Amino acid sequence: MTGDPAFSTGDHHHALSPSPPPNLLITMEEGSQNSEQLFEDDGNELEMEGNDIDIDSNSLDIEGNGLDIESNGLQDDCDGMLEIDDNHESNGDDATAVSIENGISQGKNYPPPVVGMEFESYDDAYNYYNCYAKELGFAIRVKSSWTKRNSKEKRGAVLCCNCEGFKTIKEANSRRKETRTGCLAMIRLRLVESNRWRVDEVKLEHNHLFDHERAQNCKSHKKMDAVAKRKVEPTVDVEVRTIKLYRTSTADPVGYGNLNSLEGEISETVDRSKRLKLNKGDSQIIYDFFSHIQLTSPNFVYLIDLNDEGCLRNVFWMDSRSRAAYGYFGDVVAVDTTCLSNKYEIPLVAFVGVNHHGQSILLGCGLLADDTFESYVWLFRAWLTCMSGRSPQTIITNHCRAMQSAISEVFPRAHHRLHLSHVMQSLFENLGELQESGVFQMILNRTVYETVKVDEFEMGWDDMIRRFGLADHAWLCTLYEERERWAPVYQKDTFFAGMCTFENGECRSSFFDSFVHKQTSLKEFFGKYELLVQEERKIEAINDLESRDSNPLLKTRCFYELQLSKLYTNEIFRRFQDEVVMMPCFSITQVHANGPVITYMIKEHEAEGDRSNIKNFEVMHDKAGTEIRCICSCFNFNGYLCRHCLCVLHYNGVEEIPFQYILSRWRKDFKRLYIPELGSNNIDISNPVQWFDHLHRQAMQVVEEGMISRDHYTVAWQAFKESLNKVRLVADKNV
């Protein structure tokens, strides 16, 4: 049992402070809605084992942070990885590994418990809360626990602060000092799926001061310290470090799917469907790629999932630039499974975001054995681990039941939406002869793309179904039941950051679109991967310089256009400029007023010169709160105000766009430091790993500032030379 147990945390709405160490597996799950019904599934089969029980900590074998550091990552056997040691028997053979170059946290920061945290065992849960308590300065005890009737199997427990409750009358007469204050701090644990322990209720508030000295002498901490045999300190020259989150199988590795197997050795007993489909030599290609990137990219991360036989099943990787970019552009993420779902040569899955130029950016990649629920859950949890447990607001995917279930499991609070273009393509493919009907296509497109109210969409859909006799079409009925995930009229409260354009259904969700084809081999992919990534980042850097150094040509005298020309990057400004140009609307009419909230009707022509076809748009304006919203929902879809809102603001004499509608994700003057946030600035001066992390981050700030202009570059370069000379003088003195 380790002193730094792997656990999973609840949804991102719970503040995690301090940040969880990078060796913790973080997954997103919701807790019980009603903790009072915690054990209702077991009915009367649960028995209480008593109250105020002090757990026997002798069963816990705690070894400091439990980290055995080795330097070769995947070079030798999977057991040559940095392991979280555990003397308990493994309940499963699956193995997951994380490699974090120069990024292992040796701090004692244990994040506070939140609803949804999960642990592999009860002892792991107890030990985590005990470590958290010791760090804060209080002790814990087992207030109560539950077992199944006629069985010693523990099903639930409440761990509380040892200041909980008050002395009984008998105890009050004793001479022992009163330590109980009626403190309510506690966590409630429940066994789920027979092999995981989940936190179902949390109370963090204490009604007493923390006393580190007294807490150190408490029973729970003394027993923990008694078996803490060592604390591993990392060596300076370790280039690659790996954390094994789950215990691995002891079976001999076989098949192409293992990084260390001999080429050509395939066991007939291995289920090919449960391992990564690799060709001869692909394992070495993956290993060589990871080894190369680790030496050139700080904080590069990869995770590996092994099956029962020790063969590769799933792989995930992400470099430091992607991890840092997610901090700025992690609000909307698309999961591109084109290669996997269309049976490409490489089963690639890519996480894609959109940057401040509206350009697709890579936020991580994976190779999956299959498109099952289990594989997607593993991939999403791996990705979430690297993102410190912070879930995106919106996730856009293809239409896949397994992936939909996995997203509900791992990202329960995110808005899951489907690619509209993929939905429409599938719709035509499933309708046989109707896909050739121009009339059907016109009616479908008008219903999906042009309706602005829910009742308009539903009436239009019903009319279409009746007209073309599709009432009994099972696939279409199923698609309609999920309409809230793909139809634009239902997406008005979902932020897309311009990734989906609902006028024509296009979605900017592909990063490798023109690079990976059906027959692209793994060798070819990894051979060009770095070049492609670097080229995209070069384009971003060029766009940054052009946006900073150029003044866009204005097309109107509207002050809104001038205002955003000074703030937004060129590409985003051009999109906004199109709205400004179309501002001259047919008419503005006030239709309703409720205090400061006024509703306007905007009438505009669908085509220039066509006065017969007019569309109406409702705009609500709150003068008191300077809030404005249009029924077209351009702001949520694209990230900037529409022409209808601009007309209303101008009509009311508002001279500038309110600040809340100017997003920092589009600004050209916003400083973006593309190195991952590795935690607090409080540095452990005895920890060489933290030296590197802190110095690297500070140096990268100078690099970013040095890229602003030639003069900035000259000053930064001179500062680096002077700093290096000073550091060498210190080294010379120590010789």
PDB file of N, CA and C in Angstrom, residues 214-302:
ATOM      1  N   ARG A 214       0.014  17.846  17.466  1.00  0.00           N
ATOM      2  CA  ARG A 214      -0.860  16.861  18.109  1.00  0.00           C
ATOM      3  C   ARG A 214      -1.307  15.798  17.109  1.00  0.00           C
ATOM      4  N   ALA A 215      -1.538  16.246  15.869  1.00  0.00           N
ATOM      5  CA  ALA A 215      -1.988  15.293  14.852  1.00  0.00           C
ATOM      6  C   ALA A 215      -0.926  14.240  14.578  1.00  0.00           C
ATOM      7  N   GLN A 216       0.366  14.637  14.631  1.00  0.00           N
ATOM      8  CA  GLN A 216       1.441  13.681  14.366  1.00  0.00           C
ATOM      9  C   GLN A 216       1.433  12.534  15.363  1.00  0.00           C
ATOM     10  N   ASN A 217       0.942  12.797  16.579  1.00  0.00           N
ATOM     11  CA  ASN A 217       0.959  11.787  17.631  1.00  0.00           C
ATOM     12  C   ASN A 217      -0.332  10.978  17.691  1.00  0.00           C
ATOM     13  N   CYS A 218      -1.255  11.263  16.771  1.00  0.00           N
ATOM     14  CA  CYS A 218      -2.503  10.507  16.767  1.00  0.00           C
ATOM     15  C   CYS A 218      -2.283   9.111  16.210  1.00  0.00           C
ATOM     16  N   LYS A 219      -3.192   8.225  16.572  1.00  0.00           N
ATOM     17  CA  LYS A 219      -3.037   6.809  16.249  1.00  0.00           C
ATOM     18  C   LYS A 219      -2.924   6.558  14.755  1.00  0.00           C
ATOM     19  N   SER A 220      -3.785   7.198  13.965  1.00  0.00           N
ATOM     20  CA  SER A 220      -3.781   6.910  12.529  1.00  0.00           C
ATOM     21  C   SER A 220      -2.468   7.321  11.883  1.00  0.00           C
ATOM     22  N   HIS A 221      -1.898   8.450  12.297  1.00  0.00           N
ATOM     23  CA  HIS A 221      -0.668   8.927  11.689  1.00  0.00           C
ATOM     24  C   HIS A 221       0.559   8.204  12.228  1.00  0.00           C
ATOM     25  N   LYS A 222       0.545   7.847  13.510  1.00  0.00           N
ATOM     26  CA  LYS A 222       1.694   7.150  14.085  1.00  0.00           C
ATOM     27  C   LYS A 222       1.889   5.796  13.420  1.00  0.00           C
ATOM     28  N   LYS A 223       0.775   5.100  13.183  1.00  0.00           N
ATOM     29  CA  LYS A 223       0.891   3.794  12.534  1.00  0.00           C
ATOM     30  C   LYS A 223       1.322   3.948  11.083  1.00  0.00           C
ATOM     31  N   MET A 224       0.884   5.021  10.463  1.00  0.00           N
ATOM     32  CA  MET A 224       1.289   5.253   9.084  1.00  0.00           C
ATOM     33  C   MET A 224       2.790   5.521   9.021  1.00  0.00           C
ATOM     34  N   ASP A 225       3.293   6.343   9.934  1.00  0.00           N
ATOM     35  CA  ASP A 225       4.719   6.661   9.955  1.00  0.00           C
ATOM     36  C   ASP A 225       5.563   5.441  10.287  1.00  0.00           C
ATOM     37  N   ALA A 226       5.018   4.536  11.096  1.00  0.00           N
ATOM     38  CA  ALA A 226       5.791   3.381  11.537  1.00  0.00           C
ATOM     39  C   ALA A 226       6.161   2.460  10.389  1.00  0.00           C
ATOM     40  N   VAL A 227       5.325   2.443   9.365  1.00  0.00           N
ATOM     41  CA  VAL A 227       5.608   1.545   8.247  1.00  0.00           C
ATOM     42  C   VAL A 227       6.088   2.300   7.016  1.00  0.00           C
ATOM     43  N   ALA A 228       6.287   3.623   7.146  1.00  0.00           N
ATOM     44  CA  ALA A 228       6.832   4.379   6.015  1.00  0.00           C
ATOM     45  C   ALA A 228       8.328   4.119   5.943  1.00  0.00           C
ATOM     46  N   LYS A 229       8.726   3.241   5.048  1.00  0.00           N
ATOM     47  CA  LYS A 229      10.098   2.732   5.060  1.00  0.00           C
ATOM     48  C   LYS A 229      11.086   3.651   4.355  1.00  0.00           C
ATOM     49  N   ARG A 230      10.601   4.365   3.323  1.00  0.00           N
ATOM     50  CA  ARG A 230      11.537   5.179   2.577  1.00  0.00           C
ATOM     51  C   ARG A 230      10.791   6.251   1.804  1.00  0.00           C
ATOM     52  N   LYS A 231      11.513   7.263   1.434  1.00  0.00           N
ATOM     53  CA  LYS A 231      10.966   8.290   0.556  1.00  0.00           C
ATOM     54  C   LYS A 231      11.916   8.444  -0.613  1.00  0.00           C
ATOM     55  N   VAL A 232      11.440   8.168  -1.808  1.00  0.00           N
ATOM     56  CA  VAL A 232      12.299   8.148  -2.975  1.00  0.00           C
ATOM     57  C   VAL A 232      12.572   9.565  -3.446  1.00  0.00           C
ATOM     58  N   GLU A 233      13.828   9.895  -3.637  1.00  0.00           N
ATOM     59  CA  GLU A 233      14.196  11.187  -4.207  1.00  0.00           C
ATOM     60  C   GLU A 233      14.708  10.947  -5.620  1.00  0.00           C
ATOM     61  N   PRO A 234      14.200  11.629  -6.623  1.00  0.00           N
ATOM     62  CA  PRO A 234      14.629  11.397  -7.994  1.00  0.00           C
ATOM     63  C   PRO A 234      16.045  11.884  -8.228  1.00  0.00           C
ATOM     64  N   THR A 235      16.776  11.201  -9.094  1.00  0.00           N
ATOM     65  CA  THR A 235      18.112  11.623  -9.451  1.00  0.00           C
ATOM     66  C   THR A 235      18.031  12.663 -10.549  1.00  0.00           C
ATOM     67  N   VAL A 236      19.076  13.479 -10.640  1.00  0.00           N
ATOM     68  CA  VAL A 236      19.059  14.593 -11.566  1.00  0.00           C
ATOM     69  C   VAL A 236      19.102  14.132 -13.010  1.00  0.00           C
ATOM     70  N   ASP A 237      19.842  13.042 -13.292  1.00  0.00           N
ATOM     71  CA  ASP A 237      20.101  12.680 -14.676  1.00  0.00           C
ATOM     72  C   ASP A 237      19.072  11.726 -15.259  1.00  0.00           C
ATOM     73  N   VAL A 238      17.972  11.515 -14.582  1.00  0.00           N
ATOM     74  CA  VAL A 238      16.950  10.633 -15.136  1.00  0.00           C
ATOM     75  C   VAL A 238      16.184  11.395 -16.208  1.00  0.00           C
ATOM     76  N   GLU A 239      16.253  10.928 -17.457  1.00  0.00           N
ATOM     77  CA  GLU A 239      15.589  11.624 -18.559  1.00  0.00           C
ATOM     78  C   GLU A 239      14.137  11.212 -18.690  1.00  0.00           C
ATOM     79  N   VAL A 240      13.848   9.923 -18.490  1.00  0.00           N
ATOM     80  CA  VAL A 240      12.510   9.407 -18.720  1.00  0.00           C
ATOM     81  C   VAL A 240      12.021   8.712 -17.467  1.00  0.00           C
ATOM     82  N   ARG A 241      10.855   9.096 -17.009  1.00  0.00           N
ATOM     83  CA  ARG A 241      10.276   8.473 -15.828  1.00  0.00           C
ATOM     84  C   ARG A 241       8.877   8.016 -16.153  1.00  0.00           C
ATOM     85  N   THR A 242       8.480   6.887 -15.606  1.00  0.00           N
ATOM     86  CA  THR A 242       7.174   6.326 -15.906  1.00  0.00           C
ATOM     87  C   THR A 242       6.461   5.973 -14.622  1.00  0.00           C
ATOM     88  N   ILE A 243       5.186   6.247 -14.569  1.00  0.00           N
ATOM     89  CA  ILE A 243       4.363   5.899 -13.419  1.00  0.00           C
ATOM     90  C   ILE A 243       3.375   4.841 -13.850  1.00  0.00           C
ATOM     91  N   LYS A 244       3.364   3.702 -13.204  1.00  0.00           N
ATOM     92  CA  LYS A 244       2.397   2.662 -13.528  1.00  0.00           C
ATOM     93  C   LYS A 244       1.196   2.818 -12.613  1.00  0.00           C
ATOM     94  N   LEU A 245       0.064   3.144 -13.194  1.00  0.00           N
ATOM     95  CA  LEU A 245      -1.114   3.440 -12.397  1.00  0.00           C
ATOM     96  C   LEU A 245      -1.826   2.181 -11.934  1.00  0.00           C
ATOM     97  N   TYR A 246      -1.747   1.112 -12.706  1.00  0.00           N
ATOM     98  CA  TYR A 246      -2.352  -0.152 -12.323  1.00  0.00           C
ATOM     99  C   TYR A 246      -1.298  -1.247 -12.368  1.00  0.00           C
ATOM    100  N   ARG A 247      -1.508  -2.288 -11.584  1.00  0.00           N
ATOM    101  CA  ARG A 247      -0.563  -3.388 -11.578  1.00  0.00           C
ATOM    102  C   ARG A 247      -0.635  -4.150 -12.885  1.00  0.00           C
ATOM    103  N   THR A 248       0.505  -4.612 -13.354  1.00  0.00           N
ATOM    104  CA  THR A 248       0.557  -5.266 -14.657  1.00  0.00           C
ATOM    105  C   THR A 248       0.507  -6.780 -14.525  1.00  0.00           C
ATOM    106  N   SER A 249       0.190  -7.419 -15.624  1.00  0.00           N
ATOM    107  CA  SER A 249       0.120  -8.875 -15.643  1.00  0.00           C
ATOM    108  C   SER A 249       1.505  -9.483 -15.529  1.00  0.00           C
ATOM    109  N   THR A 250       1.596 -10.658 -14.949  1.00  0.00           N
ATOM    110  CA  THR A 250       2.870 -11.357 -14.862  1.00  0.00           C
ATOM    111  C   THR A 250       3.045 -12.327 -16.014  1.00  0.00           C
ATOM    112  N   ALA A 251       2.014 -12.387 -16.888  1.00  0.00           N
ATOM    113  CA  ALA A 251       2.099 -13.297 -18.027  1.00  0.00           C
ATOM    114  C   ALA A 251       3.199 -12.853 -18.972  1.00  0.00           C
ATOM    115  N   ASP A 252       3.809 -13.798 -19.672  1.00  0.00           N
ATOM    116  CA  ASP A 252       4.846 -13.478 -20.628  1.00  0.00           C
ATOM    117  C   ASP A 252       4.253 -12.699 -21.787  1.00  0.00           C
ATOM    118  N   PRO A 253       4.876 -11.605 -22.177  1.00  0.00           N
ATOM    119  CA  PRO A 253       4.355 -10.828 -23.296  1.00  0.00           C
ATOM    120  C   PRO A 253       4.534 -11.572 -24.606  1.00  0.00           C
ATOM    121  N   VAL A 254       3.515 -11.504 -25.443  1.00  0.00           N
ATOM    122  CA  VAL A 254       3.579 -12.176 -26.731  1.00  0.00           C
ATOM    123  C   VAL A 254       2.923 -11.316 -27.782  1.00  0.00           C
ATOM    124  N   GLY A 255       3.279 -11.536 -29.027  1.00  0.00           N
ATOM    125  CA  GLY A 255       2.593 -10.915 -30.148  1.00  0.00           C
ATOM    126  C   GLY A 255       3.177  -9.579 -30.542  1.00  0.00           C
ATOM    127  N   TYR A 256       2.839  -9.128 -31.718  1.00  0.00           N
ATOM    128  CA  TYR A 256       3.310  -7.847 -32.222  1.00  0.00           C
ATOM    129  C   TYR A 256       2.872  -6.699 -31.340  1.00  0.00           C
ATOM    130  N   GLY A 257       1.813  -6.917 -30.578  1.00  0.00           N
ATOM    131  CA  GLY A 257       1.269  -5.840 -29.771  1.00  0.00           C
ATOM    132  C   GLY A 257       2.097  -5.514 -28.565  1.00  0.00           C
ATOM    133  N   ASN A 258       3.188  -6.235 -28.297  1.00  0.00           N
ATOM    134  CA  ASN A 258       4.038  -5.946 -27.149  1.00  0.00           C
ATOM    135  C   ASN A 258       5.292  -5.249 -27.622  1.00  0.00           C
ATOM    136  N   LEU A 259       5.705  -4.231 -26.892  1.00  0.00           N
ATOM    137  CA  LEU A 259       6.851  -3.451 -27.318  1.00  0.00           C
ATOM    138  C   LEU A 259       8.150  -4.238 -27.263  1.00  0.00           C
ATOM    139  N   ASN A 260       8.189  -5.331 -26.508  1.00  0.00           N
ATOM    140  CA  ASN A 260       9.448  -6.029 -26.291  1.00  0.00           C
ATOM    141  C   ASN A 260       9.441  -7.449 -26.838  1.00  0.00           C
ATOM    142  N   SER A 261       8.385  -7.841 -27.512  1.00  0.00           N
ATOM    143  CA  SER A 261       8.327  -9.202 -28.028  1.00  0.00           C
ATOM    144  C   SER A 261       9.187  -9.333 -29.268  1.00  0.00           C
ATOM    145  N   LEU A 262       9.647 -10.541 -29.530  1.00  0.00           N
ATOM    146  CA  LEU A 262      10.389 -10.812 -30.746  1.00  0.00           C
ATOM    147  C   LEU A 262       9.443 -10.765 -31.925  1.00  0.00           C
ATOM    148  N   GLU A 263       9.880 -10.164 -33.039  1.00  0.00           N
ATOM    149  CA  GLU A 263       9.034 -10.064 -34.206  1.00  0.00           C
ATOM    150  C   GLU A 263       8.658 -11.458 -34.684  1.00  0.00           C
ATOM    151  N   GLY A 264       7.410 -11.658 -34.979  1.00  0.00           N
ATOM    152  CA  GLY A 264       6.952 -12.919 -35.544  1.00  0.00           C
ATOM    153  C   GLY A 264       6.417 -13.891 -34.543  1.00  0.00           C
ATOM    154  N   GLU A 265       6.639 -13.647 -33.247  1.00  0.00           N
ATOM    155  CA  GLU A 265       6.133 -14.558 -32.236  1.00  0.00           C
ATOM    156  C   GLU A 265       4.692 -14.194 -31.914  1.00  0.00           C
ATOM    157  N   ILE A 266       3.757 -15.038 -32.338  1.00  0.00           N
ATOM    158  CA  ILE A 266       2.347 -14.789 -32.092  1.00  0.00           C
ATOM    159  C   ILE A 266       1.744 -15.991 -31.400  1.00  0.00           C
ATOM    160  N   SER A 267       1.135 -15.751 -30.270  1.00  0.00           N
ATOM    161  CA  SER A 267       0.496 -16.844 -29.555  1.00  0.00           C
ATOM    162  C   SER A 267      -0.907 -17.061 -30.081  1.00  0.00           C
ATOM    163  N   GLU A 268      -1.251 -18.316 -30.296  1.00  0.00           N
ATOM    164  CA  GLU A 268      -2.591 -18.630 -30.788  1.00  0.00           C
ATOM    165  C   GLU A 268      -3.658 -18.327 -29.741  1.00  0.00           C
ATOM    166  N   THR A 269      -3.232 -18.233 -28.464  1.00  0.00           N
ATOM    167  CA  THR A 269      -4.210 -18.018 -27.401  1.00  0.00           C
ATOM    168  C   THR A 269      -4.576 -16.547 -27.244  1.00  0.00           C
ATOM    169  N   VAL A 270      -3.815 -15.651 -27.903  1.00  0.00           N
ATOM    170  CA  VAL A 270      -4.075 -14.222 -27.760  1.00  0.00           C
ATOM    171  C   VAL A 270      -5.271 -13.824 -28.611  1.00  0.00           C
ATOM    172  N   ASP A 271      -6.224 -13.152 -28.020  1.00  0.00           N
ATOM    173  CA  ASP A 271      -7.392 -12.662 -28.733  1.00  0.00           C
ATOM    174  C   ASP A 271      -7.004 -11.385 -29.467  1.00  0.00           C
ATOM    175  N   ARG A 272      -6.898 -11.481 -30.800  1.00  0.00           N
ATOM    176  CA  ARG A 272      -6.464 -10.340 -31.590  1.00  0.00           C
ATOM    177  C   ARG A 272      -7.377  -9.129 -31.420  1.00  0.00           C
ATOM    178  N   SER A 273      -8.656  -9.386 -31.162  1.00  0.00           N
ATOM    179  CA  SER A 273      -9.609  -8.291 -31.049  1.00  0.00           C
ATOM    180  C   SER A 273      -9.368  -7.445 -29.807  1.00  0.00           C
ATOM    181  N   LYS A 274      -8.577  -7.955 -28.869  1.00  0.00           N
ATOM    182  CA  LYS A 274      -8.335  -7.238 -27.624  1.00  0.00           C
ATOM    183  C   LYS A 274      -6.928  -6.663 -27.563  1.00  0.00           C
ATOM    184  N   ARG A 275      -6.284  -6.533 -28.711  1.00  0.00           N
ATOM    185  CA  ARG A 275      -4.976  -5.899 -28.741  1.00  0.00           C
ATOM    186  C   ARG A 275      -4.869  -5.011 -29.966  1.00  0.00           C
ATOM    187  N   LEU A 276      -3.956  -4.063 -29.907  1.00  0.00           N
ATOM    188  CA  LEU A 276      -3.768  -3.119 -30.989  1.00  0.00           C
ATOM    189  C   LEU A 276      -3.341  -3.851 -32.252  1.00  0.00           C
ATOM    190  N   LYS A 277      -3.995  -3.547 -33.341  1.00  0.00           N
ATOM    191  CA  LYS A 277      -3.705  -4.225 -34.608  1.00  0.00           C
ATOM    192  C   LYS A 277      -2.493  -3.571 -35.252  1.00  0.00           C
ATOM    193  N   LEU A 278      -1.344  -4.186 -35.055  1.00  0.00           N
ATOM    194  CA  LEU A 278      -0.080  -3.653 -35.559  1.00  0.00           C
ATOM    195  C   LEU A 278       0.540  -4.609 -36.563  1.00  0.00           C
ATOM    196  N   ASN A 279       1.240  -4.047 -37.525  1.00  0.00           N
ATOM    197  CA  ASN A 279       2.001  -4.852 -38.467  1.00  0.00           C
ATOM    198  C   ASN A 279       3.392  -5.110 -37.922  1.00  0.00           C
ATOM    199  N   LYS A 280       4.108  -5.979 -38.589  1.00  0.00           N
ATOM    200  CA  LYS A 280       5.461  -6.325 -38.156  1.00  0.00           C
ATOM    201  C   LYS A 280       6.336  -5.075 -38.136  1.00  0.00           C
ATOM    202  N   GLY A 281       6.990  -4.844 -37.029  1.00  0.00           N
ATOM    203  CA  GLY A 281       7.873  -3.691 -36.879  1.00  0.00           C
ATOM    204  C   GLY A 281       7.216  -2.457 -36.300  1.00  0.00           C
ATOM    205  N   ASP A 282       5.867  -2.444 -36.201  1.00  0.00           N
ATOM    206  CA  ASP A 282       5.173  -1.252 -35.701  1.00  0.00           C
ATOM    207  C   ASP A 282       5.466  -0.968 -34.231  1.00  0.00           C
ATOM    208  N   SER A 283       5.658  -2.032 -33.446  1.00  0.00           N
ATOM    209  CA  SER A 283       5.963  -1.830 -32.018  1.00  0.00           C
ATOM    210  C   SER A 283       7.248  -1.043 -31.841  1.00  0.00           C
ATOM    211  N   GLN A 284       8.255  -1.383 -32.630  1.00  0.00           N
ATOM    212  CA  GLN A 284       9.533  -0.684 -32.547  1.00  0.00           C
ATOM    213  C   GLN A 284       9.393   0.761 -33.023  1.00  0.00           C
ATOM    214  N   ILE A 285       8.545   0.957 -34.020  1.00  0.00           N
ATOM    215  CA  ILE A 285       8.309   2.315 -34.528  1.00  0.00           C
ATOM    216  C   ILE A 285       7.701   3.191 -33.432  1.00  0.00           C
ATOM    217  N   ILE A 286       6.722   2.648 -32.705  1.00  0.00           N
ATOM    218  CA  ILE A 286       6.108   3.400 -31.609  1.00  0.00           C
ATOM    219  C   ILE A 286       7.139   3.721 -30.538  1.00  0.00           C
ATOM    220  N   TYR A 287       7.939   2.708 -30.182  1.00  0.00           N
ATOM    221  CA  TYR A 287       8.965   2.910 -29.151  1.00  0.00           C
ATOM    222  C   TYR A 287       9.986   3.965 -29.575  1.00  0.00           C
ATOM    223  N   ASP A 288      10.456   3.872 -30.821  1.00  0.00           N
ATOM    224  CA  ASP A 288      11.446   4.834 -31.310  1.00  0.00           C
ATOM    225  C   ASP A 288      10.876   6.254 -31.323  1.00  0.00           C
ATOM    226  N   PHE A 289       9.598   6.370 -31.711  1.00  0.00           N
ATOM    227  CA  PHE A 289       8.964   7.694 -31.753  1.00  0.00           C
ATOM    228  C   PHE A 289       8.876   8.301 -30.356  1.00  0.00           C
ATOM    229  N   PHE A 290       8.401   7.520 -29.377  1.00  0.00           N
ATOM    230  CA  PHE A 290       8.284   8.023 -28.011  1.00  0.00           C
ATOM    231  C   PHE A 290       9.656   8.382 -27.437  1.00  0.00           C
ATOM    232  N   SER A 291      10.645   7.546 -27.707  1.00  0.00           N
ATOM    233  CA  SER A 291      11.993   7.808 -27.186  1.00  0.00           C
ATOM    234  C   SER A 291      12.541   9.115 -27.744  1.00  0.00           C
ATOM    235  N   HIS A 292      12.327   9.327 -29.041  1.00  0.00           N
ATOM    236  CA  HIS A 292      12.837  10.544 -29.682  1.00  0.00           C
ATOM    237  C   HIS A 292      12.132  11.788 -29.137  1.00  0.00           C
ATOM    238  N   ILE A 293      10.806  11.735 -29.036  1.00  0.00           N
ATOM    239  CA  ILE A 293      10.062  12.904 -28.576  1.00  0.00           C
ATOM    240  C   ILE A 293      10.403  13.241 -27.133  1.00  0.00           C
ATOM    241  N   GLN A 294      10.608  12.214 -26.315  1.00  0.00           N
ATOM    242  CA  GLN A 294      10.927  12.461 -24.907  1.00  0.00           C
ATOM    243  C   GLN A 294      12.229  13.228 -24.749  1.00  0.00           C
ATOM    244  N   LEU A 295      13.167  13.013 -25.650  1.00  0.00           N
ATOM    245  CA  LEU A 295      14.460  13.683 -25.548  1.00  0.00           C
ATOM    246  C   LEU A 295      14.419  15.106 -26.083  1.00  0.00           C
ATOM    247  N   THR A 296      13.393  15.444 -26.852  1.00  0.00           N
ATOM    248  CA  THR A 296      13.334  16.765 -27.482  1.00  0.00           C
ATOM    249  C   THR A 296      12.192  17.628 -26.973  1.00  0.00           C
ATOM    250  N   SER A 297      11.199  17.040 -26.330  1.00  0.00           N
ATOM    251  CA  SER A 297      10.027  17.793 -25.897  1.00  0.00           C
ATOM    252  C   SER A 297       9.853  17.679 -24.391  1.00  0.00           C
ATOM    253  N   PRO A 298      10.073  18.753 -23.640  1.00  0.00           N
ATOM    254  CA  PRO A 298       9.873  18.696 -22.185  1.00  0.00           C
ATOM    255  C   PRO A 298       8.432  18.345 -21.840  1.00  0.00           C
ATOM    256  N   ASN A 299       8.278  17.545 -20.818  1.00  0.00           N
ATOM    257  CA  ASN A 299       6.956  17.188 -20.291  1.00  0.00           C
ATOM    258  C   ASN A 299       6.087  16.445 -21.287  1.00  0.00           C
ATOM    259  N   PHE A 300       6.707  15.745 -22.226  1.00  0.00           N
ATOM    260  CA  PHE A 300       5.964  14.855 -23.119  1.00  0.00           C
ATOM    261  C   PHE A 300       5.371  13.721 -22.290  1.00  0.00           C
ATOM    262  N   VAL A 301       4.125  13.357 -22.606  1.00  0.00           N
ATOM    263  CA  VAL A 301       3.421  12.337 -21.838  1.00  0.00           C
ATOM    264  C   VAL A 301       2.918  11.250 -22.768  1.00  0.00           C
ATOM    265  N   TYR A 302       3.092   9.999 -22.371  1.00  0.00           N
ATOM    266  CA  TYR A 302       2.421   8.915 -23.082  1.00  0.00           C
ATOM    267  C   TYR A 302       1.870   7.931 -22.064  1.00  0.00           C
TER     268      TYR A 302
END
